[in-house]
Structure formats: structure tokens, C-alpha cells
PDB file of C-alpha atoms in Angstrom:
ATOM      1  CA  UNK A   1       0.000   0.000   0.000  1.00  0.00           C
ATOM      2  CA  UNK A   2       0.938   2.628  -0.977  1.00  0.00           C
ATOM      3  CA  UNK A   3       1.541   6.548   0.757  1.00  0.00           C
ATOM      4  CA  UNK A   4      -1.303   8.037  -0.292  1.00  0.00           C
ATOM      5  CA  UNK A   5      -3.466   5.155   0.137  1.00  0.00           C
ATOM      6  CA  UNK A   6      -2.247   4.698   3.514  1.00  0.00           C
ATOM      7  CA  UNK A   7      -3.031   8.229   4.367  1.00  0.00           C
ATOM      8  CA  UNK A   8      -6.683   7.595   2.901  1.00  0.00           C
ATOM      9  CA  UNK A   9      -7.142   4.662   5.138  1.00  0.00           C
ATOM     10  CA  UNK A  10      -5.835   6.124   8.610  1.00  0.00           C
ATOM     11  CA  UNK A  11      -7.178   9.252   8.161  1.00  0.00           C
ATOM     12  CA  UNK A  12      -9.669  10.061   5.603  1.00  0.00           C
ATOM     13  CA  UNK A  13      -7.592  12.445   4.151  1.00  0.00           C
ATOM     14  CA  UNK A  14      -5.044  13.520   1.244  1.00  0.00           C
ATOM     15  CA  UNK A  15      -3.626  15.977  -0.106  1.00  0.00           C
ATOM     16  CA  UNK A  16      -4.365  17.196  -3.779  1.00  0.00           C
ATOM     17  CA  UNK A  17      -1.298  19.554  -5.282  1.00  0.00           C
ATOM     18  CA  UNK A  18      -1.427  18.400  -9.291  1.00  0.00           C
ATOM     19  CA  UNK A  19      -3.343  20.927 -10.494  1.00  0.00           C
ATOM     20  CA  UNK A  20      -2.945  23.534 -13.140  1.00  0.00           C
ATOM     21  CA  UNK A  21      -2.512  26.439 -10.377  1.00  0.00           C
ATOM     22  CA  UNK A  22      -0.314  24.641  -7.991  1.00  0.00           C
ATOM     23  CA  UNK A  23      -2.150  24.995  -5.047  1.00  0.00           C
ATOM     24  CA  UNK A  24      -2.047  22.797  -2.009  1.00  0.00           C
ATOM     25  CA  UNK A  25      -5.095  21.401  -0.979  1.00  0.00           C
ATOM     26  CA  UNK A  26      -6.143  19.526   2.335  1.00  0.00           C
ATOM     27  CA  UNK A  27      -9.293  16.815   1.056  1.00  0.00           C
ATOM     28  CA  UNK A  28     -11.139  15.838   4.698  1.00  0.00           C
ATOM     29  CA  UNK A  29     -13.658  13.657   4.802  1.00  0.00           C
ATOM     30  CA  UNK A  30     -15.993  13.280   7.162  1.00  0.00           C
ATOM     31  CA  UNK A  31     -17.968  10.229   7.154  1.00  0.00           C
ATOM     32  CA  UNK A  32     -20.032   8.007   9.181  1.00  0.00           C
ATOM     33  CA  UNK A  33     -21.104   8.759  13.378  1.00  0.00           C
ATOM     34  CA  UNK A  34     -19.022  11.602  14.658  1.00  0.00           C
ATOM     35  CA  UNK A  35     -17.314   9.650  17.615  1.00  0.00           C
ATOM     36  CA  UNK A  36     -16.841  11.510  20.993  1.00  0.00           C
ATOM     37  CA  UNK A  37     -15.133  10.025  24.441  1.00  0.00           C
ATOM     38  CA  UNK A  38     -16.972   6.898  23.939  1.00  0.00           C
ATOM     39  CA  UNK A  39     -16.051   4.646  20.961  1.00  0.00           C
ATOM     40  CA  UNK A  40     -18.584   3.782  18.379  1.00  0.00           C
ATOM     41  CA  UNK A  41     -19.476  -0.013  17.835  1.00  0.00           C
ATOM     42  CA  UNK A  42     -16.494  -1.749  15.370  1.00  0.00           C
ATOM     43  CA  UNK A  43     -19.278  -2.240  12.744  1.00  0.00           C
ATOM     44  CA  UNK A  44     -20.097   1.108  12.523  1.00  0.00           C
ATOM     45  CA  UNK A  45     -18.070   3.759  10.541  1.00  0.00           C
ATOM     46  CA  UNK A  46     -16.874   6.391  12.359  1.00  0.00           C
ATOM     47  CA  UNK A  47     -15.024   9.976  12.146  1.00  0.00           C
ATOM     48  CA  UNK A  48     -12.788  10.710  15.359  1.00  0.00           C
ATOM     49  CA  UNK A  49     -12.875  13.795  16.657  1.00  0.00           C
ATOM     50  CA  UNK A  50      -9.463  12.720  18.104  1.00  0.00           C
ATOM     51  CA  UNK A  51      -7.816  12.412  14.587  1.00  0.00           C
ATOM     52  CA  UNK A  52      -9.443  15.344  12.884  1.00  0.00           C
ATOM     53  CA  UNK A  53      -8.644  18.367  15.810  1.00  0.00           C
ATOM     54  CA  UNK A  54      -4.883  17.689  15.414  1.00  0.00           C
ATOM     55  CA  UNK A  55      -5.112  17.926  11.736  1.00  0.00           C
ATOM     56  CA  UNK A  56      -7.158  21.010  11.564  1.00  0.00           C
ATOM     57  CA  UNK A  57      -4.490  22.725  13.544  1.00  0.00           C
ATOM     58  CA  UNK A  58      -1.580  21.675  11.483  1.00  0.00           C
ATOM     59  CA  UNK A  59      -3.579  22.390   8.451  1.00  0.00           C
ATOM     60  CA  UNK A  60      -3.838  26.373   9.923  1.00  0.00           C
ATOM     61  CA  UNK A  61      -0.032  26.289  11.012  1.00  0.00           C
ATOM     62  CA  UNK A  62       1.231  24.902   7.743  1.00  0.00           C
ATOM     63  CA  UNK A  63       2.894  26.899   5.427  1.00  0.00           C
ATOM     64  CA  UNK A  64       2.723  23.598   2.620  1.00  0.00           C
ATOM     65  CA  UNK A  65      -1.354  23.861   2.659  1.00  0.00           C
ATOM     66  CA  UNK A  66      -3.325  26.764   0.693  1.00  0.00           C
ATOM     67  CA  UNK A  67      -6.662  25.396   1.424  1.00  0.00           C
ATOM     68  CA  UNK A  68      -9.280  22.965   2.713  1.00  0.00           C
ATOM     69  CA  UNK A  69     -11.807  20.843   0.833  1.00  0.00           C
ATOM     70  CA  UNK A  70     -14.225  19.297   3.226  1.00  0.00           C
ATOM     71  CA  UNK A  71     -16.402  16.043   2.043  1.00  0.00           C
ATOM     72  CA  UNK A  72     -19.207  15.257   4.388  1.00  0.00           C
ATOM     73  CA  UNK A  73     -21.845  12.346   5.026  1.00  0.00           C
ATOM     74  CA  UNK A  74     -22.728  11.409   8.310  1.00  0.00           C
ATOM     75  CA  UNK A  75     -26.082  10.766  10.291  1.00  0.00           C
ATOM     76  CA  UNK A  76     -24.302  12.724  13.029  1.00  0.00           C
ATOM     77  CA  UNK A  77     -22.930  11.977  16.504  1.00  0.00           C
ATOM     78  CA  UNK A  78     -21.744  12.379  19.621  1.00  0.00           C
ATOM     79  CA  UNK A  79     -22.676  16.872  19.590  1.00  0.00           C
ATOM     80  CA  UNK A  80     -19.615  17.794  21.957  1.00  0.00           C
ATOM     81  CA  UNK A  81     -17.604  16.107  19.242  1.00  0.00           C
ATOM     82  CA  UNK A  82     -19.159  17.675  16.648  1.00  0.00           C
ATOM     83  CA  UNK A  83     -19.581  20.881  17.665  1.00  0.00           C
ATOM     84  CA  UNK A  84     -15.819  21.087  18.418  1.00  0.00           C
ATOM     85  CA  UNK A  85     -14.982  20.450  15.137  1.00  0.00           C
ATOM     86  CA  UNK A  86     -16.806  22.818  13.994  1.00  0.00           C
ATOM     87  CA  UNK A  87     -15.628  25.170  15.918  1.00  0.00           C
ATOM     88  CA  UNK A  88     -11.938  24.279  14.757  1.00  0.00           C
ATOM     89  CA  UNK A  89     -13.192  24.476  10.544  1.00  0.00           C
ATOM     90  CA  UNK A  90     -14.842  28.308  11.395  1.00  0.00           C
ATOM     91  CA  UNK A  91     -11.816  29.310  13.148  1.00  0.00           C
ATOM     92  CA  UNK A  92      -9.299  28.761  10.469  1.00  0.00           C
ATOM     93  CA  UNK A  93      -7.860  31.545   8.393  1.00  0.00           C
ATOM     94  CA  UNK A  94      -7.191  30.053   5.302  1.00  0.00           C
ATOM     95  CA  UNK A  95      -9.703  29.243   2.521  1.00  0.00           C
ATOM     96  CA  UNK A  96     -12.260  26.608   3.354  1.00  0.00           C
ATOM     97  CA  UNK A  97     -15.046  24.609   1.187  1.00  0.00           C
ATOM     98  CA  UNK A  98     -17.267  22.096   2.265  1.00  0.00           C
ATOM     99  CA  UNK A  99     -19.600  19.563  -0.210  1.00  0.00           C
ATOM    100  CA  UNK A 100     -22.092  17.519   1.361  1.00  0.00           C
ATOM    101  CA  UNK A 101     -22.866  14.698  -0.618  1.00  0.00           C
ATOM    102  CA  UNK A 102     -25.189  12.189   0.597  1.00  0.00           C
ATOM    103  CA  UNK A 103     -26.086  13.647   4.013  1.00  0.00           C
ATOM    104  CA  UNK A 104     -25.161  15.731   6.978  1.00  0.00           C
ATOM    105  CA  UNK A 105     -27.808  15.129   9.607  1.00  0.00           C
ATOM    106  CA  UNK A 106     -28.212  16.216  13.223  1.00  0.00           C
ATOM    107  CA  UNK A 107     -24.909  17.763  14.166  1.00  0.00           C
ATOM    108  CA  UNK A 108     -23.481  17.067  10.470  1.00  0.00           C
ATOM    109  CA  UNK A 109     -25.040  20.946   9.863  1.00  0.00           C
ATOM    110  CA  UNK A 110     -22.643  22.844  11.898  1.00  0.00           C
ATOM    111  CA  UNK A 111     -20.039  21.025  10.028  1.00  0.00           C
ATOM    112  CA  UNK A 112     -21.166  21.605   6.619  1.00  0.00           C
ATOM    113  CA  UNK A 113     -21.552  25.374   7.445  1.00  0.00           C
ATOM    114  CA  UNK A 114     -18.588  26.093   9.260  1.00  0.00           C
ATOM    115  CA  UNK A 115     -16.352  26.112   5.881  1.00  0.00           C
ATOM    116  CA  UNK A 116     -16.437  29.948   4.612  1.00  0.00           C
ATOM    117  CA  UNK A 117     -18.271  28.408   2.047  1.00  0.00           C
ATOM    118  CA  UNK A 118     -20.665  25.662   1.334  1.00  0.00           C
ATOM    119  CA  UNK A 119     -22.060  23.123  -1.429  1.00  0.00           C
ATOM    120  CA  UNK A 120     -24.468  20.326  -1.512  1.00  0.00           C
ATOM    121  CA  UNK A 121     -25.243  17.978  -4.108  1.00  0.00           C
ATOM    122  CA  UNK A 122     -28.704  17.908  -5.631  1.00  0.00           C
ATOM    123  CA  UNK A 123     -29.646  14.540  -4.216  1.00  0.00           C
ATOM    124  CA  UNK A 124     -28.036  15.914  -0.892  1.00  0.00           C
ATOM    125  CA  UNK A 125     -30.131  16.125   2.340  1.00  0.00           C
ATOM    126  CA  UNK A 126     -29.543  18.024   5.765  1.00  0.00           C
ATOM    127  CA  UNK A 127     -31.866  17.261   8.777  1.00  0.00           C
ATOM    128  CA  UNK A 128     -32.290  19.644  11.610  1.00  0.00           C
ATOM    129  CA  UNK A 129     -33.944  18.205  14.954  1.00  0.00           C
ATOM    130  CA  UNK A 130     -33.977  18.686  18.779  1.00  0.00           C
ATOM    131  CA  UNK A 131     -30.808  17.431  20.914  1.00  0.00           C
ATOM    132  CA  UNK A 132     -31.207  13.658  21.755  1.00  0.00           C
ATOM    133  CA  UNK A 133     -30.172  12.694  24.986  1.00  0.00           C
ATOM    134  CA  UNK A 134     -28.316   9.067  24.981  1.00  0.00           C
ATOM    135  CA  UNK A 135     -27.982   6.593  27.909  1.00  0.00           C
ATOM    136  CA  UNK A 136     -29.264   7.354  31.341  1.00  0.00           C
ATOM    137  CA  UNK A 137     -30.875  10.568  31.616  1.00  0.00           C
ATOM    138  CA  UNK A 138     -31.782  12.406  35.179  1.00  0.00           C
ATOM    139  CA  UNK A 139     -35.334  13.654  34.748  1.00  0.00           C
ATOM    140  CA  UNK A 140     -34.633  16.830  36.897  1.00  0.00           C
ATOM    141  CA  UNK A 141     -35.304  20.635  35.674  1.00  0.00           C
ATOM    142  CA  UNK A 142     -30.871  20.800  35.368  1.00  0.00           C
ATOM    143  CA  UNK A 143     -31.139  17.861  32.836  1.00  0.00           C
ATOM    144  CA  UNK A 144     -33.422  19.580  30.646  1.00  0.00           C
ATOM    145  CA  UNK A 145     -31.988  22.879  31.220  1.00  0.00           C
ATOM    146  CA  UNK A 146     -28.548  21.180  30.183  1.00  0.00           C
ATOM    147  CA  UNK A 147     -30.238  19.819  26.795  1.00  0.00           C
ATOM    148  CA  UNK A 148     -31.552  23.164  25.996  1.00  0.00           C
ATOM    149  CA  UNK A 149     -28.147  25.097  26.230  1.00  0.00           C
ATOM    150  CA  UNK A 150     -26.740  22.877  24.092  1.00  0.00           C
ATOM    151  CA  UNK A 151     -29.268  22.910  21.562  1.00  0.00           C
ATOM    152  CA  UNK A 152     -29.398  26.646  22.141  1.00  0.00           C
ATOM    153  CA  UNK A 153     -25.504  26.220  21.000  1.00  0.00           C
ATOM    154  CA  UNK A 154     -26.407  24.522  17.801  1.00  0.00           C
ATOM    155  CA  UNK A 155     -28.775  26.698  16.773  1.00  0.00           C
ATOM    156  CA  UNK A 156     -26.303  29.404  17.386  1.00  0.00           C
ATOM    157  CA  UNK A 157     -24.313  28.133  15.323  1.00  0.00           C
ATOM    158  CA  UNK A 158     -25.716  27.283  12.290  1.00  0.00           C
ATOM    159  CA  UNK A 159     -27.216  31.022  12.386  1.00  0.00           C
ATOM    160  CA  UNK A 160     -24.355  32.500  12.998  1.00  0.00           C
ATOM    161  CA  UNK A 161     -22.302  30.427   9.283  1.00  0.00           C
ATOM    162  CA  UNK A 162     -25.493  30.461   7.268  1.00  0.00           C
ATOM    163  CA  UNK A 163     -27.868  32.883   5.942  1.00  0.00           C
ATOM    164  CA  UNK A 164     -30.612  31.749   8.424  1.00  0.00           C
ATOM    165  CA  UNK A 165     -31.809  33.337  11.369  1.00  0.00           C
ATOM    166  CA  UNK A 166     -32.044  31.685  14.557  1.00  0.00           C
ATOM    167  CA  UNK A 167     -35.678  31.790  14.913  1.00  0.00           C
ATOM    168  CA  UNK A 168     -36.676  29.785  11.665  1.00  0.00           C
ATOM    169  CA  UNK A 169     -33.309  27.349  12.247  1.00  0.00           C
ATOM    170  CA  UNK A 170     -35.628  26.744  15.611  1.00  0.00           C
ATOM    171  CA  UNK A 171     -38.721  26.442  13.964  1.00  0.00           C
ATOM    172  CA  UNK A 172     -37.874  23.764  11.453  1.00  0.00           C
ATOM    173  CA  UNK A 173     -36.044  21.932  14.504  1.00  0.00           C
ATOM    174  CA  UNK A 174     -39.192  21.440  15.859  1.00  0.00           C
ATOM    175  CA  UNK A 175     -41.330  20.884  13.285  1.00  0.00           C
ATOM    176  CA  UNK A 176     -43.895  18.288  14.137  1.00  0.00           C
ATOM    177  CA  UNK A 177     -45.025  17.705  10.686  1.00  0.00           C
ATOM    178  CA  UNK A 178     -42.191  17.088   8.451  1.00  0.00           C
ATOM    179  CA  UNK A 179     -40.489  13.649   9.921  1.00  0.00           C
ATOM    180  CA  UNK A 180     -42.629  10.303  10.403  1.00  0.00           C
ATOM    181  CA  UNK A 181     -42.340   9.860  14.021  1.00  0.00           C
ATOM    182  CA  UNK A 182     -39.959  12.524  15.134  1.00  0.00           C
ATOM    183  CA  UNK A 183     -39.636  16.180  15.351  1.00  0.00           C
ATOM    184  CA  UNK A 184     -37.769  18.533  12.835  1.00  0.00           C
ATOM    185  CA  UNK A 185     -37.192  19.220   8.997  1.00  0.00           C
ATOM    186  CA  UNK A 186     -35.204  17.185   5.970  1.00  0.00           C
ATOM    187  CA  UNK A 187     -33.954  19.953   3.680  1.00  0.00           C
ATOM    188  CA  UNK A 188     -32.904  18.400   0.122  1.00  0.00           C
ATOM    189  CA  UNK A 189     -30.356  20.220  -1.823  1.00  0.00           C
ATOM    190  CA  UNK A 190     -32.182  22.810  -3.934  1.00  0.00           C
ATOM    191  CA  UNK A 191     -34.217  23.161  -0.388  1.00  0.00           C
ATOM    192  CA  UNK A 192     -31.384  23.407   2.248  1.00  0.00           C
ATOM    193  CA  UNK A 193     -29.800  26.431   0.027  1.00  0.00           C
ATOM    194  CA  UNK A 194     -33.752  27.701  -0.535  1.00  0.00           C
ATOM    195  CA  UNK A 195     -33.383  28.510   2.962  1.00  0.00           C
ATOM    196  CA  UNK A 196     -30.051  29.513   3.457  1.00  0.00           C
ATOM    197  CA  UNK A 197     -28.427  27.113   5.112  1.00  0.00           C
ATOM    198  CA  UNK A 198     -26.675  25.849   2.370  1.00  0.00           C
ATOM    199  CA  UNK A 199     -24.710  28.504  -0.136  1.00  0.00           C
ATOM    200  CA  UNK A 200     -24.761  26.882  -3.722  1.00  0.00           C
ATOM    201  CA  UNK A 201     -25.705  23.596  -5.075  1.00  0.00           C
ATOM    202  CA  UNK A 202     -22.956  22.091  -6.498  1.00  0.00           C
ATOM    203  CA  UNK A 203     -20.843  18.611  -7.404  1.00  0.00           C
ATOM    204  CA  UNK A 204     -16.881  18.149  -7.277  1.00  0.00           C
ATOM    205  CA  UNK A 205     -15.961  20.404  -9.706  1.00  0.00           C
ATOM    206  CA  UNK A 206     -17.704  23.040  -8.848  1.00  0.00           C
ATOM    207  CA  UNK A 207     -16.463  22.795  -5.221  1.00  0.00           C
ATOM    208  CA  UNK A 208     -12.635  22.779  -6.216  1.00  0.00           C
ATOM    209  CA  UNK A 209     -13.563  25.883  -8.374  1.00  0.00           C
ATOM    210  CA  UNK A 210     -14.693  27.917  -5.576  1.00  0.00           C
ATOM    211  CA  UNK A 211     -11.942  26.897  -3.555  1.00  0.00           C
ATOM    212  CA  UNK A 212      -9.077  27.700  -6.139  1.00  0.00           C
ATOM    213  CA  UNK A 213     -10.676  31.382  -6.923  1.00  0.00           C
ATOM    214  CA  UNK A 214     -10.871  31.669  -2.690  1.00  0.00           C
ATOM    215  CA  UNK A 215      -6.796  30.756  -2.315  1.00  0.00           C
ATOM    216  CA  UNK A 216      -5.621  32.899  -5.438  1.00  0.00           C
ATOM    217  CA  UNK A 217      -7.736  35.742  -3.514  1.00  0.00           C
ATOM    218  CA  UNK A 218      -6.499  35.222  -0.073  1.00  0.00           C
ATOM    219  CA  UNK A 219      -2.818  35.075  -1.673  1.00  0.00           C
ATOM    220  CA  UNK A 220      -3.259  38.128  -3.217  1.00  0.00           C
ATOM    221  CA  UNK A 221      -4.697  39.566  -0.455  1.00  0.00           C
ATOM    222  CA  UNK A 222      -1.648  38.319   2.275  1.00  0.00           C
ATOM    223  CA  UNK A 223       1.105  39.543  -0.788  1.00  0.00           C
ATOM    224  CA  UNK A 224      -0.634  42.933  -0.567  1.00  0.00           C
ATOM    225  CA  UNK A 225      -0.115  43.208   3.445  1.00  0.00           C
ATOM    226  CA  UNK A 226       3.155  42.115   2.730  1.00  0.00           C
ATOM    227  CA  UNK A 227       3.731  44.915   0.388  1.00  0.00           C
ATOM    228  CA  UNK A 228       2.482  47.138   2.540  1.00  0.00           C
ATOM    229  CA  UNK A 229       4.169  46.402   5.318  1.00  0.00           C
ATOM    230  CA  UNK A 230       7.882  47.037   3.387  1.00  0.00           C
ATOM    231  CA  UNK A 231       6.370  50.200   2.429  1.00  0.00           C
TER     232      UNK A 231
END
């Protein structure tokens, strides 16, 4: 096995340099459960929060890397995982992308909007609901106070990297009409940029565009400081 192959398989990554413009790019994929403190069943594929933080942050200190492509399907996850990533994608300084291709459910949204920009795929689909609460739950007024915080967090959030406001990111959350036995909203591609969640609609190709027109203006931008500065 190869180097590249190798990297694929530990990490869900590579790096993508043979292009016309020579810029370095970072392809992340995030695929599967999110997996937080507790490990996922072995059957079940998984994205660790563990491997991904450490990357982010030598993706931002790297001088090798222009920009980061981000590929995303997953049902969602453990949220303190999640939202931590997220966190780490927003708070980068170099040029980010994300495509969501099949899916990015529960807390797959703050990950698909916390790229600078975002695409989804026609077929794509992004499902906002309520927090879940997993294993033993204390049924006191903290517990539910808890659950709301951190759903207060995600809604936050997604506001705050998308074009939606809070209020209707809450109102399709709990929407009682849209999901067979369950509260919240499935937005399909077309419908998930409709509302402004979602910037563009968009494959591959059109992903790598953006991202290649984002570096050569954050370049020119940093050579202009630069100039300045001598100046």
C-alpha cells in the first residue's frame, strides 16, 4: 500500500497539489457517526474527533497547505464532538469549502456550514432536529436545562455560518409535521440552500472551483499586506 493510500485509510484524508494552479489542498472527509469520548461499535463507521482536531491545527499552522476541501456524510454523533470540530473548521484563516454529498444530519449541519463556504449535491439532504439525549438521563429541571443550552448552541451556530436566522433554524427543529415519528425538517439540496443554510448547489468540480478562486484571492490579499508592510 501505498503513501497516499495509507493516508486515505488512517485518516480520511489527502492531499491534492497536481493541479494547473499549484495549489495545495487539504481533502477531509468526514464520514459516518461523529465519535466523541466513547467509541462507536467496530461495525459502525466512524469519524474521530481525536484524529481530525490535530489535523485542523496543522492544516492552519502549515505553510505547505493553501486550502481545505471538506467532504461530508454522516447521520451525526456524539454533539460535543461535533460541535468542536466545527468550531476548529470556522476558526481557520485560510480558505475553506465544504460539499455535502449524501447527508449531513443532526450535528453534520454545523459542520457543513462552518467552511467559509458551502455546497451540496442535488440529491443531498440536511436534517435539523432537537438534541437527543443518549444513555441514562436524570429527569430533573438541570437535565433539561442542560439539553436546551446545548441545543441553544447549535442553533447558534448554524445562524451565525449560514444565511438563516435563529428563529426559523428553531422552527424547522421542531417541526412536528415534516419527519414520520420525530420532530424537525429534511432539507434536500435545492431546499437546504432555498433557505439559506446551504450557499450553492454544487458537485466536485464546482467545489474545487470555488476553492481555487478563494486561495488565489487570499494570496493576493496576504502579498498585498506584505507589500504594505515594506512600504
Amino acid at each position: 500500500m501505498d503513501e497516499k493510500q495509507e493516508q486515505i485509510k488512517e485518516t480520511g484524508s489527502i492531499d491534492l497539489g497536481e493541479n494547473k494552479k499549484r495549489h495545495k489542498i487539504k481533502l477531509l472527509t468526514i464520514i459516518g457517526e461523529i465519535e466523541g469520548h466513547e467509541a462507536v461499535s467496530g461495525s459502525t463507521k466512524a469519524t474521530k474527533y481525536e484524529h481530525l482536531l490535530p489535523m485542523l491545527a496543522e492544516i492552519e499552522d502549515s505553510e505547505e497547505i493553501d486550502g481545505l476541501l471538506i467532504l461530508l456524510h454522516t447521520m451525526g454523533g456524539d454533539v460535543e464532538a461535533g460541535l468542536s470540530i466545527a468550531e476548529m473548521i470556522a476558526s481557520l484563516s485560510k480558505p475553506t469549502v465544504s460539499l455535502v454529498l449524501g447527508g449531513s444530519h443532526s450535528i453534520g449541519g454545523p459542520l457543513a456550514v462552518a467552511s467559509q463556504y458551502s455546497f451540496i449535491v442535488p440529491t443531498g439532504t440536511m436534517i435539523i432536529h432537537p438534541v437527543r439525549s443518549n444513555g441514562m438521563f436524570i429527569g430533573v429541571k438541570q437535565s433539561l436545562q442542560n439539553m436546551l443550552r446545548t441545543q441553544d448552541r447549535i442553533t447558534g451556530f448554524l445562524a451565525k455560518h449560514s444565511r438563516m436566522k435563529k428563529e426559523r433554524v428553531e422552527e424547522l427543529m421542531l417541526n412536528p409535521t415534516e419527519l414520520v415519528k420525530d420532530v424537525g425538517t429534511l432539507l434536500e439540496g435545492e431546499e437546504a440552500v432555498a433557505e439559506g443554510l446551504i450557499d450553492e448547489v454544487g458537485g466536485m468540480s464546482d467545489a474545487l472551483r470555488k476553492l481555487h478562486k478563494m486561495i488565489d484571492e487570499h494570496q493576493e490579499k496576504e502579498c498585498g499586506e506584505q507589500t504594505d508592510e515594506i512600504k
